[in-house]
Coordinates of C-alpha atoms and ligand atoms in Angstrom, one line a residue:
Chain A
M763 CA 12.6 -118.8 93.3
T764 CA 16.0 -120.4 92.5
H765 CA 17.1 -122.3 95.5
D766 CA 14.2 -123.5 97.7
P767 CA 15.6 -126.4 99.8
A768 CA 12.1 -127.6 100.6
A769 CA 11.3 -127.8 96.9
M770 CA 14.2 -130.2 96.4
T771 CA 12.7 -132.8 98.6
R772 CA 9.0 -132.3 98.0
D773 CA 6.9 -135.0 96.3
L774 CA 5.7 -133.3 93.1
S775 CA 3.9 -136.4 91.6
T776 CA 0.6 -135.5 93.3
L777 CA 0.6 -131.9 91.9
P778 CA -0.8 -130.9 88.5
A779 CA 1.4 -129.3 85.8
Q780 CA 0.9 -125.6 85.5
R781 CA 0.9 -126.0 81.6
P782 CA 0.0 -129.6 80.8
S783 CA -0.1 -128.9 77.1
L784 CA 3.7 -128.3 77.3
Y785 CA 5.3 -130.7 79.8
R786 CA 4.8 -133.4 82.4
L787 CA 6.8 -134.8 85.3
A788 CA 9.5 -137.3 84.1
A789 CA 10.0 -140.7 85.7
D790 CA 12.6 -139.3 88.2
G791 CA 9.9 -137.2 89.8
R792 CA 12.0 -134.0 89.3
S793 CA 12.8 -133.5 85.6
L794 CA 10.3 -132.6 83.0
D795 CA 9.5 -134.3 79.7
F796 CA 8.3 -131.9 76.9
L797 CA 5.4 -132.7 74.6
F798 CA 6.3 -132.1 70.9
A799 CA 4.4 -132.8 67.7
Q800 CA 6.3 -134.8 65.1
C801 CA 5.3 -133.8 61.6
P802 CA 4.0 -136.7 59.5
A803 CA 5.4 -135.0 56.4
C804 CA 8.8 -133.7 57.3
Q805 CA 9.4 -135.6 60.6
A806 CA 10.5 -132.4 62.4
L807 CA 9.5 -131.5 65.9
S808 CA 7.1 -128.6 66.6
F809 CA 6.4 -127.0 69.9
P810 CA 3.9 -126.6 71.5
A811 CA 2.4 -129.9 70.4
N812 CA -1.1 -128.5 70.0
A813 CA 0.0 -126.1 67.3
P814 CA -2.4 -126.4 64.3
G815 CA 0.4 -126.7 61.8
C816 CA 4.0 -127.9 61.6
M817 CA 6.2 -124.9 62.3
H818 CA 8.7 -126.0 59.7
C819 CA 6.6 -127.0 56.7
G820 CA 3.1 -126.0 57.5
Q821 CA 1.6 -129.5 57.3
A822 CA -1.6 -129.8 59.3
I823 CA -0.9 -131.9 62.5
D824 CA -3.2 -133.4 65.1
A825 CA -3.0 -135.1 68.5
S826 CA -1.8 -138.3 67.0
A827 CA 1.5 -136.6 66.2
Q828 CA 2.4 -136.0 69.8
V829 CA 5.7 -137.4 71.2
L830 CA 7.4 -137.0 74.6
R831 CA 11.1 -136.0 74.8
P832 CA 13.3 -135.2 77.8
G833 CA 13.0 -131.5 78.4
G834 CA 16.1 -129.5 78.0
G835 CA 18.3 -128.0 75.3
T836 CA 21.1 -125.6 74.4
L837 CA 21.2 -122.1 75.9
L838 CA 21.6 -119.6 73.1
E839 CA 21.3 -116.3 74.9
Y840 CA 20.2 -115.0 78.3
V841 CA 19.5 -111.7 80.2
T842 CA 18.4 -110.6 83.6
L843 CA 14.9 -109.2 84.0
H844 CA 15.2 -106.2 86.3
L845 CA 11.6 -104.9 86.1
A846 CA 8.3 -106.8 86.4
L847 CA 7.2 -106.7 82.7
A848 CA 4.5 -109.3 83.2
P849 CA 2.8 -110.8 86.2
G850 CA 4.3 -114.1 87.4
L851 CA 7.9 -113.4 86.2
P852 CA 10.5 -113.4 88.9
V853 CA 12.4 -110.1 89.4
P854 CA 15.2 -110.1 89.3
G855 CA 15.2 -113.3 87.3
I856 CA 17.1 -114.8 84.3
V857 CA 15.4 -115.6 81.0
G858 CA 17.0 -117.2 78.1
D859 CA 16.4 -118.4 74.5
I860 CA 16.9 -122.2 74.6
R861 CA 17.0 -124.5 71.6
I862 CA 14.8 -127.3 72.9
A863 CA 14.9 -129.3 69.6
D864 CA 16.3 -128.8 66.2
R865 CA 15.1 -125.4 64.9
V866 CA 12.8 -125.0 67.9
V867 CA 13.7 -122.2 70.3
Q868 CA 11.7 -121.2 73.3
Q869 CA 12.2 -118.6 76.1
G870 CA 12.6 -120.2 79.5
L871 CA 13.2 -119.1 83.1
I872 CA 16.7 -120.2 84.2
A873 CA 17.0 -121.0 87.9
V874 CA 20.5 -119.9 88.8
D875 CA 21.5 -117.0 91.1
D876 CA 23.4 -115.0 88.6
E877 CA 24.5 -114.9 85.0
S878 CA 28.1 -115.8 85.8
R879 CA 27.1 -119.5 85.9
L880 CA 25.8 -119.3 82.3
H881 CA 27.4 -119.2 78.9
P882 CA 25.9 -119.5 75.4
G883 CA 26.1 -123.0 74.1
M884 CA 25.8 -124.8 77.5
A885 CA 23.4 -127.6 78.1
L886 CA 20.3 -127.0 80.2
R887 CA 17.7 -129.4 81.5
A888 CA 14.1 -128.7 82.4
R889 CA 13.1 -129.1 86.1
A890 CA 9.8 -129.0 87.8
Q891 CA 9.4 -126.1 90.2
P892 CA 6.6 -126.0 92.8
L893 CA 4.5 -122.9 92.3
A894 CA 4.4 -120.4 95.2
S895 CA 0.7 -120.8 95.4
G896 CA 1.2 -124.5 96.1
D897 CA -1.3 -125.7 93.5
G898 CA 1.0 -127.1 90.9
Y899 CA 4.5 -127.1 89.4
G900 CA 6.0 -125.0 86.6
C901 CA 9.0 -125.3 84.4
V902 CA 12.5 -123.8 85.0
F903 CA 15.8 -124.7 83.4
V904 CA 19.0 -125.5 85.3
P905 CA 22.5 -126.3 84.0
D906 CA 22.7 -129.9 83.0
R907 CA 25.6 -131.2 85.1
Q908 CA 25.4 -134.7 83.6
A909 CA 25.8 -133.2 80.1
A910 CA 28.7 -131.1 81.3
Q911 CA 30.7 -134.0 82.5
Chain B
M680 CA 11.7 -99.7 35.0
S681 CA 8.1 -98.6 35.8
H682 CA 6.6 -99.7 39.1
W683 CA 3.0 -99.6 40.4
I684 CA 4.1 -96.7 42.7
D685 CA 4.4 -94.5 39.6
G686 CA 0.9 -95.0 38.4
N687 CA -1.6 -92.1 38.0
G688 CA 1.3 -89.7 37.5
G689 CA 2.9 -90.8 40.8
V690 CA 1.8 -90.2 44.4
Y691 CA 2.8 -87.1 46.3
V692 CA 2.6 -86.1 50.0
A693 CA 0.9 -82.7 49.7
G694 CA -0.1 -82.0 53.3
I695 CA 1.2 -83.0 56.7
G696 CA -0.2 -82.5 60.2
L697 CA 0.5 -83.7 63.7
H698 CA -1.0 -83.7 67.2
R699 CA 2.0 -83.7 69.6
Y700 CA 2.8 -87.2 71.0
Q701 CA 2.3 -87.1 74.8
F702 CA 1.8 -89.3 77.9
P703 CA -1.8 -90.6 78.3
T704 CA -4.4 -88.0 79.0
Q705 CA -8.2 -87.8 79.1
T706 CA -8.2 -86.0 75.7
P707 CA -10.6 -87.8 73.4
Y708 CA -9.1 -89.4 70.3
T709 CA -11.4 -87.4 68.1
H710 CA -9.6 -84.2 69.3
L711 CA -6.2 -85.8 68.7
G712 CA -7.1 -87.0 65.2
L713 CA -9.0 -83.9 64.0
T714 CA -6.1 -81.6 65.1
A715 CA -3.7 -83.6 62.8
V716 CA -6.2 -83.7 59.9
R717 CA -7.0 -80.0 60.0
A718 CA -3.3 -79.2 60.1
A719 CA -2.7 -81.4 57.1
L720 CA -5.6 -79.8 55.1
A721 CA -4.3 -76.3 56.0
D722 CA -0.7 -77.3 55.0
A723 CA -1.9 -78.7 51.7
G724 CA -4.3 -75.9 51.0
L725 CA -7.1 -78.4 50.4
A726 CA -10.7 -78.5 51.6
W727 CA -12.1 -81.5 53.4
Q728 CA -14.7 -82.0 50.6
Q729 CA -11.9 -82.6 48.1
V730 CA -10.7 -85.7 50.0
Q731 CA -12.1 -88.9 48.4
S732 CA -11.0 -91.6 50.7
A733 CA -9.4 -92.1 54.2
Y734 CA -7.4 -94.8 55.9
I735 CA -7.1 -94.7 59.7
G736 CA -4.2 -96.5 61.4
T737 CA -5.0 -97.3 65.0
T738 CA -4.5 -100.2 67.4
S739 CA -6.3 -99.4 70.6
I740 CA -9.3 -97.1 70.1
G741 CA -11.8 -99.8 69.0
M742 CA -14.1 -100.4 66.1
A743 CA -14.8 -97.7 63.5
A744 CA -12.9 -94.7 64.8
G745 CA -12.8 -93.1 61.4
P746 CA -16.5 -92.1 60.8
V747 CA -17.0 -91.1 64.4
M748 CA -14.1 -88.7 64.1
L749 CA -14.3 -87.5 60.6
R750 CA -18.1 -86.5 60.7
H751 CA -17.0 -83.4 62.7
L752 CA -15.3 -82.1 59.5
G753 CA -18.6 -82.1 57.7
A754 CA -20.2 -85.0 56.0
G755 CA -18.1 -85.8 53.0
G756 CA -19.5 -89.2 51.9
L757 CA -16.0 -90.5 51.4
A758 CA -14.8 -94.1 51.8
V759 CA -13.3 -94.7 55.3
M760 CA -11.3 -97.7 56.3
Q761 CA -9.5 -98.7 59.6
V762 CA -6.1 -100.4 59.4
E763 CA -4.5 -102.3 62.3
N764 CA -1.0 -103.8 62.1
A765 CA 0.5 -103.2 65.5
S766 CA 3.4 -100.7 65.5
A767 CA 3.1 -100.6 61.7
S768 CA -0.6 -99.6 61.6
G769 CA 0.0 -96.1 60.4
S770 CA 2.6 -97.2 57.8
F771 CA 0.1 -99.7 56.4
A772 CA -2.6 -97.1 56.3
F773 CA -0.2 -94.9 54.3
R774 CA 0.6 -97.8 52.0
Q775 CA -3.1 -98.5 51.3
A776 CA -3.6 -94.8 50.5
C777 CA -0.7 -95.0 48.1
I778 CA -2.2 -98.0 46.4
E779 CA -5.5 -96.3 46.0
V780 CA -3.9 -93.2 44.4
T781 CA -1.5 -95.0 42.1
H782 CA -4.2 -97.3 40.8
G783 CA -6.3 -94.4 39.8
I784 CA -9.1 -95.1 42.2
S785 CA -8.8 -91.7 43.9
D786 CA -6.7 -88.6 43.4
V787 CA -6.8 -87.2 47.0
V788 CA -6.6 -89.6 50.0
L789 CA -6.0 -89.1 53.7
A790 CA -3.8 -91.4 55.7
L791 CA -4.3 -90.7 59.4
G792 CA -2.7 -92.4 62.5
V793 CA -4.4 -91.8 65.8
D794 CA -4.2 -93.7 69.1
K795 CA -4.8 -93.7 72.8
H796 CA -2.7 -95.8 75.2
G797 CA -4.6 -99.1 75.2
D798 CA -4.7 -102.3 77.2
G799 CA -2.2 -104.0 74.8
R800 CA -4.4 -106.9 74.0
R801 CA -2.8 -109.0 71.4
A802 CA -3.9 -111.8 69.1
A803 CA -0.7 -113.7 70.0
N804 CA -2.1 -114.2 73.5
K805 CA -5.3 -115.7 72.2
D806 CA -4.0 -118.4 69.9
G807 CA -4.6 -121.2 72.4
L808 CA -0.9 -122.0 72.6
E809 CA 1.1 -121.7 75.8
H810 CA 4.7 -120.7 76.3
L811 CA 7.3 -122.1 78.7
S812 CA 7.8 -118.6 80.0
D813 CA 5.5 -115.6 80.2
S814 CA 8.4 -113.5 78.9
A815 CA 7.9 -115.0 75.5
T816 CA 5.7 -112.3 74.0
I817 CA 7.4 -109.3 75.7
P818 CA 9.2 -107.2 73.0
A819 CA 11.7 -105.7 75.6
V820 CA 12.9 -109.2 76.4
K821 CA 13.3 -110.2 72.8
F822 CA 15.3 -107.1 72.0
A823 CA 17.4 -107.4 75.2
L824 CA 18.4 -110.9 74.1
M825 CA 19.2 -109.7 70.6
A826 CA 21.2 -106.8 72.1
R827 CA 23.3 -109.1 74.3
S828 CA 24.2 -111.3 71.3
Y829 CA 24.8 -108.2 69.1
L830 CA 27.2 -106.6 71.6
R831 CA 29.0 -109.8 72.3
E832 CA 29.5 -110.6 68.6
R833 CA 30.6 -107.0 67.8
G834 CA 32.9 -106.9 70.8
A835 CA 31.1 -103.8 71.9
G836 CA 30.0 -102.5 75.3
A837 CA 26.5 -101.4 76.5
E838 CA 27.5 -97.8 75.8
A839 CA 27.5 -98.6 72.1
M840 CA 23.7 -98.9 72.1
A841 CA 23.2 -96.3 74.8
R842 CA 24.6 -93.7 72.4
V843 CA 21.5 -94.3 70.2
A844 CA 19.3 -93.0 73.0
V845 CA 21.6 -90.0 73.5
K846 CA 21.4 -89.0 69.9
N847 CA 17.6 -89.6 69.5
H848 CA 16.7 -87.9 72.8
G849 CA 18.8 -85.0 71.6
N850 CA 16.9 -84.8 68.3
A851 CA 13.6 -85.0 70.1
A852 CA 14.6 -82.1 72.3
R853 CA 14.6 -80.1 69.0
N854 CA 11.2 -81.3 67.9
P855 CA 8.1 -79.5 69.3
Y856 CA 5.9 -82.5 68.5
A857 CA 8.0 -85.0 70.5
Q858 CA 6.8 -86.7 73.7
L859 CA 10.2 -86.4 75.4
R860 CA 12.1 -83.2 75.0
K861 CA 15.0 -83.6 77.4
P862 CA 18.5 -84.1 76.1
R863 CA 20.4 -86.9 78.0
T864 CA 24.1 -87.6 78.4
L865 CA 25.6 -91.0 77.9
E866 CA 26.2 -91.2 81.7
Q867 CA 22.5 -90.5 82.4
V868 CA 21.4 -93.1 79.9
L869 CA 23.8 -95.8 81.3
A870 CA 23.0 -95.0 85.0
A871 CA 19.2 -95.0 84.5
T872 CA 17.0 -97.8 85.9
K873 CA 17.6 -101.1 84.2
V874 CA 14.6 -102.7 82.5
V875 CA 15.9 -106.0 81.1
G876 CA 19.5 -107.0 80.2
D877 CA 21.5 -104.0 79.3
L878 CA 18.5 -101.9 78.3
T879 CA 17.8 -98.9 80.7
V880 CA 14.6 -96.9 80.8
P881 CA 15.8 -94.1 78.3
Q882 CA 16.6 -97.0 75.8
C883 CA 13.0 -98.1 75.7
C884 CA 10.4 -96.0 73.9
P885 CA 7.6 -94.4 75.9
R886 CA 4.0 -95.3 75.3
G887 CA 1.5 -92.6 74.9
E888 CA -1.0 -91.0 72.5
G889 CA -1.1 -88.6 69.6
A890 CA -2.0 -88.3 65.9
A891 CA -0.3 -87.8 62.5
A892 CA -1.9 -87.1 59.2
V893 CA -0.8 -86.9 55.6
L894 CA -2.7 -86.0 52.4
L895 CA -1.7 -87.9 49.3
V896 CA -2.4 -86.5 45.8
S897 CA -1.9 -88.1 42.4
G898 CA 0.7 -86.5 40.1
H899 CA -2.1 -86.1 37.5
A900 CA -4.3 -84.1 39.9
L901 CA -1.6 -81.7 41.3
G902 CA -2.1 -79.2 38.5
R903 CA -5.9 -79.4 38.5
L904 CA -5.9 -78.8 42.3
G905 CA -3.5 -75.9 42.0
L906 CA -0.9 -77.5 44.3
E907 CA 2.8 -76.3 44.2
R908 CA 4.9 -79.2 43.0
K909 CA 8.0 -78.1 45.0
R910 CA 6.1 -78.3 48.4
C911 CA 5.1 -81.9 47.5
V912 CA 7.3 -84.9 48.2
R913 CA 7.1 -87.9 45.9
V914 CA 6.6 -91.5 47.2
R915 CA 9.2 -93.6 45.3
A916 CA 8.7 -97.0 46.8
S917 CA 6.4 -98.9 49.1
C918 CA 7.3 -102.5 50.1
A919 CA 6.0 -104.8 52.8
N920 CA 6.7 -108.4 54.0
S921 CA 6.6 -110.6 57.0
E922 CA 9.0 -112.9 58.9
R923 CA 10.0 -116.1 57.3
H924 CA 11.1 -118.1 60.4
Q925 CA 9.4 -118.4 63.7
H926 CA 12.6 -119.0 65.7
P927 CA 15.1 -116.4 66.7
E928 CA 18.3 -118.1 65.4
R929 CA 19.4 -119.0 61.9
S930 CA 18.4 -122.4 60.8
E931 CA 21.8 -123.4 59.4
G932 CA 25.4 -122.6 60.1
H933 CA 25.3 -123.0 63.8
Q934 CA 27.1 -126.3 64.4
C935 CA 29.5 -124.8 66.8
P936 CA 27.7 -122.3 69.1
E937 CA 30.3 -122.3 71.8
R938 CA 33.1 -121.3 69.4
S939 CA 31.2 -118.7 67.5
E940 CA 29.6 -117.0 70.5
R941 CA 32.0 -117.3 73.3
H942 CA 35.3 -116.4 71.6
Q943 CA 34.8 -113.1 70.0
P944 CA 36.7 -111.9 67.0
P945 CA 38.6 -109.0 68.6
E946 CA 38.7 -106.8 65.5
R947 CA 35.5 -105.1 64.7
S948 CA 36.4 -104.7 61.1
Q949 CA 36.7 -108.5 60.6
G950 CA 33.5 -109.3 62.4
H951 CA 31.6 -109.7 59.2
Q952 CA 34.0 -112.2 57.8
H953 CA 33.5 -114.8 60.5
P954 CA 33.8 -118.2 58.8
E955 CA 31.1 -119.9 60.9
R956 CA 28.3 -117.7 59.8
S957 CA 26.1 -118.7 56.9
A958 CA 25.3 -115.2 55.8
P959 CA 28.3 -112.9 56.2
G960 CA 27.9 -110.3 58.8
A961 CA 24.4 -110.7 60.1
P962 CA 24.3 -111.3 63.9
R963 CA 23.6 -115.0 64.4
H964 CA 21.0 -114.6 67.1
G965 CA 17.9 -112.9 66.0
A966 CA 18.9 -113.4 62.4
S967 CA 15.3 -113.9 61.1
A968 CA 14.3 -110.5 62.4
I969 CA 17.3 -108.9 60.9
E970 CA 16.6 -110.6 57.6
L971 CA 13.0 -109.2 57.7
V972 CA 14.4 -105.7 57.9
R973 CA 17.1 -106.2 55.3
S974 CA 14.8 -107.7 52.7
S975 CA 12.0 -105.1 53.1
A976 CA 14.4 -102.2 52.9
Q977 CA 16.3 -103.7 50.0
A978 CA 13.1 -104.2 48.0
A979 CA 12.1 -100.6 48.6
L980 CA 15.6 -99.3 47.6
E981 CA 15.4 -101.4 44.4
Q982 CA 11.9 -100.0 43.6
A983 CA 13.2 -96.5 44.2
G984 CA 16.3 -97.2 42.1
I985 CA 18.8 -96.0 44.7
A986 CA 21.5 -97.4 47.0
A987 CA 21.2 -97.3 50.7
T988 CA 24.1 -95.0 50.9
Q989 CA 22.2 -92.4 48.9
L990 CA 19.7 -92.0 51.7
D991 CA 19.9 -88.6 53.5
L992 CA 17.2 -89.4 56.0
L993 CA 16.1 -92.7 57.7
E994 CA 13.3 -92.9 60.2
L995 CA 13.3 -96.4 61.7
H996 CA 11.8 -98.5 64.6
D997 CA 14.0 -97.7 67.5
A998 CA 11.6 -98.9 70.1
F999 CA 14.7 -100.2 71.8
S1000 CA 18.1 -98.6 71.3
V1001 CA 19.9 -101.7 69.9
E1002 CA 17.4 -101.8 67.0
E1003 CA 19.0 -98.7 65.4
L1004 CA 22.4 -100.3 65.3
L1005 CA 21.0 -103.6 64.0
Y1006 CA 18.9 -102.0 61.3
S1007 CA 21.5 -99.4 60.2
E1008 CA 23.6 -102.4 59.3
A1009 CA 20.7 -104.5 57.9
I1010 CA 19.4 -101.6 55.7
G1011 CA 23.0 -101.1 54.3
L1012 CA 23.9 -97.6 55.5
C1013 CA 27.1 -99.2 56.9
A1014 CA 28.8 -102.5 56.7
P1015 CA 27.9 -105.4 59.1
G1016 CA 29.7 -104.7 62.3
E1017 CA 30.0 -101.0 61.6
G1018 CA 26.8 -99.9 63.4
P1019 CA 28.5 -98.6 66.6
A1020 CA 31.3 -96.9 64.7
Y1021 CA 28.8 -95.3 62.2
L1022 CA 27.0 -93.8 65.2
E1023 CA 30.1 -92.8 67.1
R1024 CA 31.6 -91.0 64.1
G1025 CA 28.5 -88.8 63.9
D1026 CA 27.4 -90.3 60.5
S1027 CA 23.8 -90.8 61.7
Q1028 CA 23.5 -87.3 63.3
I1029 CA 21.6 -84.4 61.8
G1030 CA 24.3 -83.0 59.4
G1031 CA 26.0 -86.4 59.1
R1032 CA 26.0 -88.8 56.2
C1033 CA 22.4 -90.0 56.8
A1034 CA 20.3 -88.5 59.7
I1035 CA 18.7 -91.5 61.4
N1036 CA 15.6 -90.6 63.4
A1037 CA 16.0 -86.8 63.0
S1038 CA 12.5 -86.6 64.6
G1039 CA 13.8 -88.2 67.8
G1040 CA 12.6 -91.6 66.7
L1041 CA 10.4 -93.8 68.8
L1042 CA 12.7 -93.3 71.8
G1043 CA 12.3 -89.5 71.8
M1044 CA 9.4 -88.5 69.7
G1045 CA 7.4 -91.4 71.1
H1046 CA 5.6 -94.5 69.9
P1047 CA 1.8 -94.1 70.1
L1048 CA 1.5 -97.0 67.7
G1049 CA -1.2 -95.9 65.2
P1050 CA 0.4 -92.5 64.4
T1051 CA 4.1 -93.7 64.5
G1052 CA 4.5 -94.7 60.9
I1053 CA 2.7 -91.7 59.5
G1054 CA 4.7 -89.4 61.9
Q1055 CA 7.8 -90.8 60.1
I1056 CA 6.4 -89.6 56.8
V1057 CA 5.6 -86.2 58.2
E1058 CA 9.1 -85.8 59.5
I1059 CA 10.7 -86.9 56.2
T1060 CA 8.4 -84.6 54.2
R1061 CA 9.3 -81.7 56.5
Q1062 CA 13.0 -82.4 56.1
L1063 CA 12.8 -82.8 52.3
R1064 CA 11.0 -79.5 52.1
G1065 CA 13.8 -77.9 54.0
A1066 CA 11.3 -76.9 56.7
A1067 CA 12.5 -78.8 59.8
E1068 CA 13.3 -75.7 61.8
G1069 CA 15.9 -76.3 64.5
R1070 CA 16.8 -79.8 63.3
Q1071 CA 17.1 -79.5 59.5
H1072 CA 19.4 -82.0 57.8
P1073 CA 21.1 -80.0 55.1
G1074 CA 20.7 -80.9 51.4
A1075 CA 18.2 -83.7 52.1
R1076 CA 16.9 -85.4 48.8
W1077 CA 16.1 -89.0 49.7
G1078 CA 14.4 -90.4 52.8
M1079 CA 13.2 -93.8 54.0
A1080 CA 10.6 -94.6 56.6
H1081 CA 11.0 -98.1 57.9
M1082 CA 8.8 -99.8 60.4
I1083 CA 8.3 -103.2 61.9
G1084 CA 5.3 -104.5 63.8
L1085 CA 4.5 -107.4 66.1
G1086 CA 4.2 -110.8 64.5
A1087 CA 6.5 -109.8 62.7
V1088 CA 5.8 -107.5 59.8
A1089 CA 8.0 -104.9 58.1
I1090 CA 7.3 -102.1 55.7
A1091 CA 9.5 -99.5 54.0
H1092 CA 8.7 -96.3 52.1
V1093 CA 11.2 -94.2 50.1
L1094 CA 10.4 -90.6 49.4
S1095 CA 12.2 -88.0 47.4
A1096 CA 12.2 -84.2 47.1
Ligands
ZN251 ZN1 6.6 -130.5 58.7

């Protein structure tokens, strides 16, 4: 699933997001913006945005608190998945814990061929990835070359 | 200082029973559970009609397993309650039974764990919230990530945690109730099929079925019931809590992840003095899960009035090999960073300083969920009685059963001879 040349040129803007409660296509037609909820009490970001309470202070939050931010973050740790532990996960594939906002960590699929291209602390950005079924796009993380420069 | 656990003359484990843990079969859960209950009654020398209340720990059987099963022992009219708390279901059933006894509600209470291999449906998958990756709720992935950070921070190789599997499969081979009874060498564990990260198949616990039962009796009733005090084991502490943070990294003290994670302190002995960590010693990644274990164990040790280093026995949640290293440090058997050395020196072997998972643990004895926590109590009771034939830890006086469950919850019990 990592390097599909056709995927790099395909127009994704006509496809639906696999998980619209989490992300949507960014203006560049390739990156993803993440949907967060910003707490009215402590101002911190929570994810996913439709959580019924702030994950930091517990304040009740609703749809009015939703904000879009460029999807990406800092890679904290990563491993290779060798066995299919759940349907839909690539095997072998790399999963990592990624800090996508201050005190917000999510697991994500990382679209690189092997672990040697990764190290903890590196910047990643979220990219749209066409689903094999052809009926939408999902989310993968790739090294953020811009941030690395 | 007097604690609630000392009420009603204290609470004693007077009878223990098991149905062997095994791979899934067509055996009805009633047969599994009744085998364990009858064994516990016979062990205690009590009649079913003397039992006043029962707590049933189970995750996957369905509603109201208790009455359906227990009516085959003869109608007793007792109170019956089902307890579900994922991996810790049996541990929490045991805790409820302790509370009922020490508060003087009943003098004789059954705690039973029984389970069949279920479909693994979880509340976490029904909360209406999506994840970026479907791996987010898979425990093996979470622990493989924690293992990777732990090994990197300790400057240890994958063999450090593979040795946990070697020890625990070896212990299980000496336990007739264990699901897996084959000793394994380090080479076999390392060469086995990889699951995720550095975890191979023998480093991940098997799922299955089984049952474990204990009969709890108040100190005040021991004499009236004609029970021998020296065959009974006293419960000295019962403490439970849940995770404080939802995210797997510490919320402070991580301003410089590249430096603290990529350039490892070479000396293991100095690992716990790393200046960039906010709490000395704890692995940075997965810190909230470690803190959960530390705080629950610490509270139980304080309630029991002993230090961790006084424990002779420790049964803990080794669903994945790395957990035993993480928790032996968190519970305080050894200093932060010393987990691999503690194991390699033989300190956690039967006959060592503190036998960890003498039963074989979740890796070897098995992890049928409902029974697991009560099976830990059964093992510790057997050991404290000096009756663990073939795997007896010599001179055992103090034991701790520690369990965690999805969510995450933790629970610790301390028992003494
Ligand atoms: Zn808040």
